[in-house]
Every structure is written in structure tokens, then in C-alpha cells.
XYZ file of C-alpha atoms in Angstrom:
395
model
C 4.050 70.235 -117.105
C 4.532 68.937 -120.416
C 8.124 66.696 -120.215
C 9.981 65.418 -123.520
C 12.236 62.651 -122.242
C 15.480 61.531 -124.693
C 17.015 58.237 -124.354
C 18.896 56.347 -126.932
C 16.704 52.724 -125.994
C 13.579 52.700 -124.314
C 12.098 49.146 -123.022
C 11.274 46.926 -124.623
C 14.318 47.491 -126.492
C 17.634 46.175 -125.299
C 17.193 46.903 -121.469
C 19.899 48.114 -118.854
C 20.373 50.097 -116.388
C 19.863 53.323 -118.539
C 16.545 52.421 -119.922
C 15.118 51.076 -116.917
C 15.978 54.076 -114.897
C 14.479 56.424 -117.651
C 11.554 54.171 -118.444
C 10.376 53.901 -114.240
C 11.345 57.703 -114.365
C 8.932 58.864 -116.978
C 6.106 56.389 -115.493
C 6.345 57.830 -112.277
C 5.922 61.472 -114.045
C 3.113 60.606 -116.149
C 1.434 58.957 -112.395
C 1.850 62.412 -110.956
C -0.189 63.980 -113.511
C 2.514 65.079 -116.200
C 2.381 65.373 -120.025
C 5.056 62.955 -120.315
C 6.560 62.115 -124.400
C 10.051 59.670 -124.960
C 11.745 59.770 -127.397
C 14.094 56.949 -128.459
C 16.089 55.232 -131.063
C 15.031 51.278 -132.779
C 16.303 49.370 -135.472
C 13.991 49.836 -138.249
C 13.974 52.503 -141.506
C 10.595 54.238 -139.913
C 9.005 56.540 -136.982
C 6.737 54.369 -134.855
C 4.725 56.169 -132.062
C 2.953 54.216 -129.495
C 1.851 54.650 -126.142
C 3.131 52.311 -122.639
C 1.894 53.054 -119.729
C 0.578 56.249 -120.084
C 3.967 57.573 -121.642
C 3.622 58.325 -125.722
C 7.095 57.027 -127.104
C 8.559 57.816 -130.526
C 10.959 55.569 -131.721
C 13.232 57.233 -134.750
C 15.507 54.922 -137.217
C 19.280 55.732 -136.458
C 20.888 57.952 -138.816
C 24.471 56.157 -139.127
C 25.839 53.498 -140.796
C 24.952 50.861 -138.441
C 22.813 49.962 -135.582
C 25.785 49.436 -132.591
C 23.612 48.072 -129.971
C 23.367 44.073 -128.944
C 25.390 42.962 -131.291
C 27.599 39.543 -131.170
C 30.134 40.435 -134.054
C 31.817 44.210 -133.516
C 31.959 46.105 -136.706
C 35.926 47.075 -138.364
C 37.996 49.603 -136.513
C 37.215 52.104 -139.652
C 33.357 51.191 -139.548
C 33.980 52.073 -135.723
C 35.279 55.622 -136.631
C 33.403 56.708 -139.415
C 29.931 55.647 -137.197
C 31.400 57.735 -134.209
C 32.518 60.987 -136.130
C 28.934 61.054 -137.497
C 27.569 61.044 -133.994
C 29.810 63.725 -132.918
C 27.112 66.517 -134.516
C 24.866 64.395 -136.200
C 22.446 66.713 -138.361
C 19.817 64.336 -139.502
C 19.300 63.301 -136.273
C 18.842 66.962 -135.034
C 15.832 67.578 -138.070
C 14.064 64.332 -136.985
C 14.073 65.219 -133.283
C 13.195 69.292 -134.161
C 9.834 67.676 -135.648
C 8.891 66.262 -132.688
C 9.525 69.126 -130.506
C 7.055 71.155 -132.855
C 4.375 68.250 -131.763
C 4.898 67.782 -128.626
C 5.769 71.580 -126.942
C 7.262 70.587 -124.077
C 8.451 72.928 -121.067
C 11.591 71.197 -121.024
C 13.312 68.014 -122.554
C 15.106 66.026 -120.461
C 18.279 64.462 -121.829
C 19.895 61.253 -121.152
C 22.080 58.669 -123.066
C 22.866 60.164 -126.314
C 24.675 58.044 -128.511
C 22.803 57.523 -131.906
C 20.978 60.912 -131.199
C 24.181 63.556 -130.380
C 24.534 66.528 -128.523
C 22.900 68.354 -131.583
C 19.427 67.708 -130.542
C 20.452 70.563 -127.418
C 20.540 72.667 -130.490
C 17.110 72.681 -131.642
C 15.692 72.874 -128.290
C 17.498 75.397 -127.803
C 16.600 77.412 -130.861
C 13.101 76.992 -129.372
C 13.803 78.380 -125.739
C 12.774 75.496 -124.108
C 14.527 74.423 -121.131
C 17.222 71.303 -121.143
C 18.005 69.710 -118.281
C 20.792 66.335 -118.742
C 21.328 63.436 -116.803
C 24.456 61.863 -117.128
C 24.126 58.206 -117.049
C 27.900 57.115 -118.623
C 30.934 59.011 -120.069
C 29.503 59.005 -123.749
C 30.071 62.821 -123.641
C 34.005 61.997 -122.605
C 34.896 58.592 -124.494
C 33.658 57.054 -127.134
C 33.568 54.154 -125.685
C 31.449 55.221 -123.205
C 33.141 53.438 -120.071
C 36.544 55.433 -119.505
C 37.823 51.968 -119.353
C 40.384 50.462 -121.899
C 43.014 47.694 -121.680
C 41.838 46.478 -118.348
C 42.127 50.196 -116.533
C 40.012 53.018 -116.197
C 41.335 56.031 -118.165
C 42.887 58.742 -115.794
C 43.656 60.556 -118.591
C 41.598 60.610 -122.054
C 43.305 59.113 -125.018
C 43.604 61.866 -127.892
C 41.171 60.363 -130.155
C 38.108 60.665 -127.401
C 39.170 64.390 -126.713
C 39.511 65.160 -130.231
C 35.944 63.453 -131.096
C 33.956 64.722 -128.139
C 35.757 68.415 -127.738
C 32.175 69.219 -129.784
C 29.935 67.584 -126.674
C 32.066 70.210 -124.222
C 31.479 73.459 -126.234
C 27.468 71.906 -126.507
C 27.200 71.677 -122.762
C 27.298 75.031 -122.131
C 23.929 75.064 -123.922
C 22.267 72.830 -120.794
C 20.352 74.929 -118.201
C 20.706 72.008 -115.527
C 22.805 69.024 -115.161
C 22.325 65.542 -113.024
C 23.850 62.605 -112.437
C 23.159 59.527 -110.416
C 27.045 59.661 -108.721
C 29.173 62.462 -107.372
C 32.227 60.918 -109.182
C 30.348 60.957 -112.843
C 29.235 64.840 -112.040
C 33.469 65.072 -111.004
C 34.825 63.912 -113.884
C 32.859 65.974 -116.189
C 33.566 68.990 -114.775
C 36.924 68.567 -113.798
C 37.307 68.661 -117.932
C 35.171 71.628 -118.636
C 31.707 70.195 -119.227
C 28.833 72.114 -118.048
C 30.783 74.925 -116.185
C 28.404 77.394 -114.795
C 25.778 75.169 -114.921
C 23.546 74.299 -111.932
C 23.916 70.781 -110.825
C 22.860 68.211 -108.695
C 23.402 64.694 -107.817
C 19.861 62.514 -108.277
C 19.915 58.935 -107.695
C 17.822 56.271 -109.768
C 14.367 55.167 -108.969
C 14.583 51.665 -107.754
C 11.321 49.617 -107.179
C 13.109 46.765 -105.098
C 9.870 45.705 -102.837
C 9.701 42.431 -104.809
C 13.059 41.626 -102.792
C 12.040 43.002 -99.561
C 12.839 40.710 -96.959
C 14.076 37.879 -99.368
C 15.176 34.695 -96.837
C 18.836 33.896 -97.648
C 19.617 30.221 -98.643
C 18.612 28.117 -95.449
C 19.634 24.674 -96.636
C 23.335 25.560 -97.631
C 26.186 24.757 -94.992
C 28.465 26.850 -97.670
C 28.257 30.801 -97.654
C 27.190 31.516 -101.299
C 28.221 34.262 -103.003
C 26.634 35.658 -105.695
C 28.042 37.551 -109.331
C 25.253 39.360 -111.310
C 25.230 41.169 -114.225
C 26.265 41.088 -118.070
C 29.340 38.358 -118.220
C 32.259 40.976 -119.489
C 36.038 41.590 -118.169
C 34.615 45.383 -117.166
C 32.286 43.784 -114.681
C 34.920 42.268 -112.570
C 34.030 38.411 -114.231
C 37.636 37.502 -114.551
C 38.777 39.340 -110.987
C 36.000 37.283 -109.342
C 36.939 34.307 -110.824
C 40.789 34.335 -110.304
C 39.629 35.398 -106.308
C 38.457 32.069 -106.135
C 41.185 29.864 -107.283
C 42.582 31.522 -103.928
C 39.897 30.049 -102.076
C 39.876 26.188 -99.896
C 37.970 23.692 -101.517
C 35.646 23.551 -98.708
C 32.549 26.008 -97.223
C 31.455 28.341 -99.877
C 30.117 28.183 -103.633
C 29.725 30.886 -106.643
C 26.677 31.532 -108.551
C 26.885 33.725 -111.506
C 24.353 34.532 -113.178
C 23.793 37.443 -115.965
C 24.713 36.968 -120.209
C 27.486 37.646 -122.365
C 28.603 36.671 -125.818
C 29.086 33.239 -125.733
C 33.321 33.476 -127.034
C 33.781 35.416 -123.447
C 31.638 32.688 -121.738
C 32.795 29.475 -122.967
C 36.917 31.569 -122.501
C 35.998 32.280 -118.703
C 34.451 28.785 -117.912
C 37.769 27.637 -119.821
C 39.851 29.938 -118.134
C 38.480 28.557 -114.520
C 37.200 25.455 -114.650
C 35.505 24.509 -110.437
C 32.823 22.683 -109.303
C 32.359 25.469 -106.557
C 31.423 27.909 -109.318
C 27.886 27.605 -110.822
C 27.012 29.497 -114.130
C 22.674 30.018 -113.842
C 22.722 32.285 -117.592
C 19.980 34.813 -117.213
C 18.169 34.918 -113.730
C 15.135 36.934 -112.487
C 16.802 38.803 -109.443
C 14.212 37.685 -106.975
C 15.517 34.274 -107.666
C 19.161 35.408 -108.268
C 19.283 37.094 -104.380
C 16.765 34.575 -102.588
C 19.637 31.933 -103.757
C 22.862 33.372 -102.204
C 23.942 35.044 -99.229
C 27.005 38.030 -100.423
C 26.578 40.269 -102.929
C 29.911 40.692 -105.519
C 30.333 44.496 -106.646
C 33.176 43.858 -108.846
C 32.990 46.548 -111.438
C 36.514 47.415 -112.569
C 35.257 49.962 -114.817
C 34.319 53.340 -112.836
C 30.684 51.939 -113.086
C 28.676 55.071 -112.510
C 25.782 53.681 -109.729
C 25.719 49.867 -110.098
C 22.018 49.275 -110.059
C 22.845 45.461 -108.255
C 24.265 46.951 -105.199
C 21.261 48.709 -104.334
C 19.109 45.327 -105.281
C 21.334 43.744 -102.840
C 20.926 46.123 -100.098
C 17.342 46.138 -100.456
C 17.428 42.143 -100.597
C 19.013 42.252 -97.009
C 22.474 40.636 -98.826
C 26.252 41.571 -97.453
C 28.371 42.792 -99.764
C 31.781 43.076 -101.049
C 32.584 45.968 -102.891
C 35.269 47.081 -105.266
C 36.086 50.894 -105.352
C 35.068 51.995 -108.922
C 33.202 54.551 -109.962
C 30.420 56.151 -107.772
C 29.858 52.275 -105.957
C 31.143 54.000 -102.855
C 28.951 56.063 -102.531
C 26.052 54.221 -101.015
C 28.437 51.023 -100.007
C 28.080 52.049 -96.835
C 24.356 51.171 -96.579
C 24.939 47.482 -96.694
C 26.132 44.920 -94.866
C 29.524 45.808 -96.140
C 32.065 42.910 -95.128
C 34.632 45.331 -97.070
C 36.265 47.039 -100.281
C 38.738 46.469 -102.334
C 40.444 48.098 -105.183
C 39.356 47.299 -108.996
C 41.408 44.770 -110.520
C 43.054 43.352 -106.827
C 41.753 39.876 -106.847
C 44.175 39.076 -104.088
C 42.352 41.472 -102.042
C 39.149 40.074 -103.019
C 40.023 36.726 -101.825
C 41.168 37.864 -98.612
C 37.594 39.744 -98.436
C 35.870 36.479 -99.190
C 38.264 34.792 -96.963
C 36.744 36.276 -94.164
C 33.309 36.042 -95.130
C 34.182 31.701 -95.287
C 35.683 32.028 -91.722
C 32.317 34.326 -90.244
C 30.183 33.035 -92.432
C 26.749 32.551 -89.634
C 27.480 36.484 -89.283
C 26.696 37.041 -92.924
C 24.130 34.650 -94.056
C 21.949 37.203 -91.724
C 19.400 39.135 -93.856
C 19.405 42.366 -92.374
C 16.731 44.766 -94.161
C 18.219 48.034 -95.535
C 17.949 51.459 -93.227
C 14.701 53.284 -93.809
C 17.074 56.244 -95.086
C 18.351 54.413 -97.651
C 15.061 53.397 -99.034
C 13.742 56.431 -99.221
C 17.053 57.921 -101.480
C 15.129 55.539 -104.337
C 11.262 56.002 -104.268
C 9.377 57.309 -107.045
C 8.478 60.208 -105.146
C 11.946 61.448 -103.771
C 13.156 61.530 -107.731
C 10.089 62.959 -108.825
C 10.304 65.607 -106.917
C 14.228 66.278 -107.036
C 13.970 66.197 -110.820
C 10.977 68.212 -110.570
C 12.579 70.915 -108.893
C 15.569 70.847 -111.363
C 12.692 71.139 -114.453
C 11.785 74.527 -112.717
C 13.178 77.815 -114.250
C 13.267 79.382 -110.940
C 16.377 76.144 -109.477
């Protein structure tokens, strides 16, 4: 089968969960004997084609005024507008991708993040008859922002703006011939608003290759039960709720490592902000490292963080967990060594969580290897085949 993959970044551009998910996805294709093709946005003025492990990826320039992604300083409120009403329908875009699918004649593109890109490349596939099937990785098709998260709460209902700019991606859907998503809640809140009604859909999780964590031995030379924050350092991660949990906390039996990037202002405000000795700040951290080093796993996304990719590293590293609520993080929660939940935002109930991970803490410096049934929900071969089966004409 010949499989044209869209995702706004590809490695080695700026990585996440998106383009590692999409990047392990189309390896594993092109393994199991697939024509497999990305194609991707970077910031230069040119088309570069290359080819990474066995994948051919075209990277396009971005047709907007900016390039949105990595950046330290964030761009005027009217910059902000003008950039998103262009990527609403954006034409240029369309005619650059439309080339491509005259190369590359693929059975069916696969669509993922498409900010930069817009729902107009659905059009020109298609105009071609060739069969689309989306993932949805985010809410870029609801908010603009792409989180459903603003002023420290996610958005129960969508602010007028975000309707009024993405009422375009809702009348596209309909053009889809399969849908995906790696929660239940992201699929709910699409179609709850109208996106892809009538279309056949199906929740698909994310490969995960987690065997370098397999088994990792928790902290052995630590009287204090360790837990552990990773991810970017940002007040939609659950940073801030973490760190006022601990000001809750005795002085005595457990210590914080955080570990993960931000821009340095929100940084150098949150060390400010709580200043401990308990609380140790490691910047960027391989996760073999990051896990091997603590023994309870923080989930603190207070945005409705579709499938944090952490919580299944630390299930798969043998790690308890606490877990906040948000987003689709309950859904496999229940695999871990959960010591309990608590709602986005509470970090009163977080402290009581942590609490009572201090007071039984021998219990839960145990590494306790993840249920066979959960690893198999992640391997290359289970998402193969599930999106395999959703590629078909015939599902």
C-alpha cells in the first residue's frame, strides 16, 4: 500500500509527542513492507526531500507570516490573528501539497496535526479520490490555541473567536472517510460539536517503544520517596499545581525532581515562586535516567492533555503514579500503580495524594512491571494493524 503521512513537524524538527508518535508510526509501516511518504512543514524558503529510515520525507516552507513553532518571544495579538485566519483555508499550502500527491499516488493520506498546512489539503485529496483517514492528536480543529485551555481552565465551552475561525475545519470534516484518535475524550469532544458526523471512527492508541525502561530499579540509596515531574516546564502541565502541593508537604521523607524545559522567564518565576531544597530542577533528562532516579510518577496535566505520553513511560518503567483527571489520562490510569487521582488544578488534593505516598512509602518504591495487556495496547504491530484496517475501503 502506498501511505502519504501529513504532520506539521517531523523529527528532527522540534520533537513532541505528535512527531514522535507519527515518526515511530510511519517506521513501523515502511518495516511491514509499505510505500510509506511524510510530508511536513520546516523553517526554510525551499522543498527539501530526503529519506530516514526508509520513510521519504518532504519538508515544505510555511506559507504564513511567521514560523510559530519553538519560539521564546510570542508574536503581537494582531500578528497572532492575521497568521491564524490564513491557516483557516490556507490555499498555497493546498497547491504545494496537490504536487506531491501527483508524485507520490498514494492509496490514502493519513492526516495528523495540521496547523501550518490546514484542513484544505483534505481538498485536493479529495479532488483525487484518494482515501483520508485523520488522527486527531490536539484540538487544533476546535481552538486555535490548540489546548482548549485558557486562563488556567479547560474550555467547557469555546470562546467565539475559536468557533468563528475553525467553523471552516467542521464543514471540511465531513470530507474524511475515517477518523482516530489516541483518547475517547478527544474523539468526544469533537463530535459532540459536529466534527466528523457520519464518519467511521475509532480510538487507536500511540506506538510506544518503552523496552529501554523495562524493569528500570527504582532509587535504592534514597530513605526519601522521590517523586518525579517530567515534561515541558509550563502552567498547562500542572508545574505550578505540583509545586504549591509541596509547600503542603513536612520537611522530612520525600524529594522532587523535575526535569523537562521551558522558557527560561517561566523557569527562573517558578523556582522564584517556590524556593525548597526538597525540590531539584535536572533541565532536560533522557527518561531512562529521569525514571531509574525516582520512585512516583506526577500526571499533572491541567489542560485536557489528550494521552500523556509520560504516563505510559511510567507504567512501563514499573513507577506508581498520581494522576490528575484531564483529558483522556484516565483512560489507561488504571494500568499503573495508581496511588490515586485528583482533579486538575486541586493542589490540596494533590498533597493529600502525596501525603500518603510519604506515610506508605516501602509500598511504593516497589517496581512492579506493567500487565502484559497493557503492553501489548502500544506495540508496533497492534497500531499497525488497527490503522491498517482503518486505511482499508472495505472498514
Amino acid at each position: 500500500m502506498r501511505i502519504l503521512i501529513v504532520n506539521t513537524l517531523y523529527p528532527p524538527e522540534i520533537i513532541g509527542g505528535a512527531e514522535v508518535s507519527v515518526s515511530l508510526l510511519a517506521q513501523a509501516l515502511s518495516r511491514n513492507h509499505h510505500q510509506v511518504s511524510v510530508v511536513s512543514l520546516h523553517d526554510a524558503q525551499n522543498t527539501a526531500v530526503s529519506d530516514l529510515k526508509g520513510v521519504r520525507v518532504y519538508r515544505l516552507q510555511l506559507d504564513n507570516d511567521y514560523w510559530p513553532f519553538g519560539q521564546d518571544r510570542k508574536p503581537s495579538r494582531l500578528q497572532r490573528l492575521k497568521w491564524h485566519l490564513r491557516d483557516t483555508w490556507n490555499r498555497k499550502a493546498a497547491k504545494r501539497f496537490a504536487e506531491i500527491l501527483d508524485i507520490e499516488k498514494p492509496d490514502v493520506v493519513h492526516t495528523n496535526n495540521l496547523t501550518g498546512f490546514s484542513v484544505a489539503l483534505w481538498s485536493e485529496a479529495k479532488r483525487r479520490n484518494i482515501r483520508i483517514v485523520h488522527t486527531l492528536r490536539d484540538y487544533s480543529l476546535l481552538c486555535k490555541r490548540s489546548t482548549l485551555f485558557k486562563n488556567g481552565a479547560t474550555c467547557e465551552r469555546r470562546c467565539t473567536s475559536c468557533a468563528a475561525m475553525t467553523a471552516s475545519s467542521r464543514l471540511a470534516s465531513r470530507m474524511v472517510d475515517a477518523v482516530t484518535s489516541n483518547s475517547q475524550y478527544v474523539l468526544d469532544r469533537h463530535q459532540r460539536l459536529g466534527y466528523f458526523s457520519k464518519v467511521p471512527d475509532r480510538v487507536i492508541f500511540n506506538i510506544a517503544d518503552t523496552s529501554a525502561l523495562a524493569a528500570a530499579a527504582p532509587p535504592s540509596d534514597e530513605d526519601d520517596l522521590t517523586f518525579g515531574f517530567i515534561g515541558r516546564i509550563e502552567a498547562e502541565k500542572g508545574i505550578d499545581v505540583v509545586l504549591k502541593a509541596t509547600e503542603l508537604l513536612p520537611d522530612t521523607g520525600w524529594q522532587l525532581k523535575i526535569a523537562g524545559r521551558g522558557l527560561e522567564s517561566d523557569v527562573r518565576e517558578f523556582k522564584a515562586r517556590h524556593p525548597s531544597d526538597r525540590v531539584k530542577w535536572l533541565g532536560f533528562s533522557r527518561s531512562q535516567d529521569f525514571y531509574a532516579g525516582i520512585d512516583v510518577c506526577l500526571i499533572s496535566s491541567v489542560w485536557p492533555e489528550p494521552l500523556p505520553r509520560t504516563l505510559i513511560e511510567g507504567i512501563s518503567a514499573g513507577r506508581a503514579t498520581i494522576c490528575s483527571t484531564a483529558g483522556g489520562i484516565p483512560e489507561i490510569s488504571g494500568f499503573s500503580n495508581l496511588i490515586g487521582m485528583y482533579q486538575p488544578s486541586d493542589h490540596r488534593e494533590l498533597a493529600g495524594l502525596m501525603l500518603k505516598g510519604i506515610d506508605e512509602a516501602a509500598r511504593w518504591k516497589k517496581s512492579l512491571p506493567p500487565r502484559p495487556d497493557f503492553a501489548e495496547k502500544f506495540t508496533p504491530e497492534t497500531i499497525t494493524r488497527e490503522y491498517l484496517e482503518m486505511y482499508s475501503t472495505d472498514s
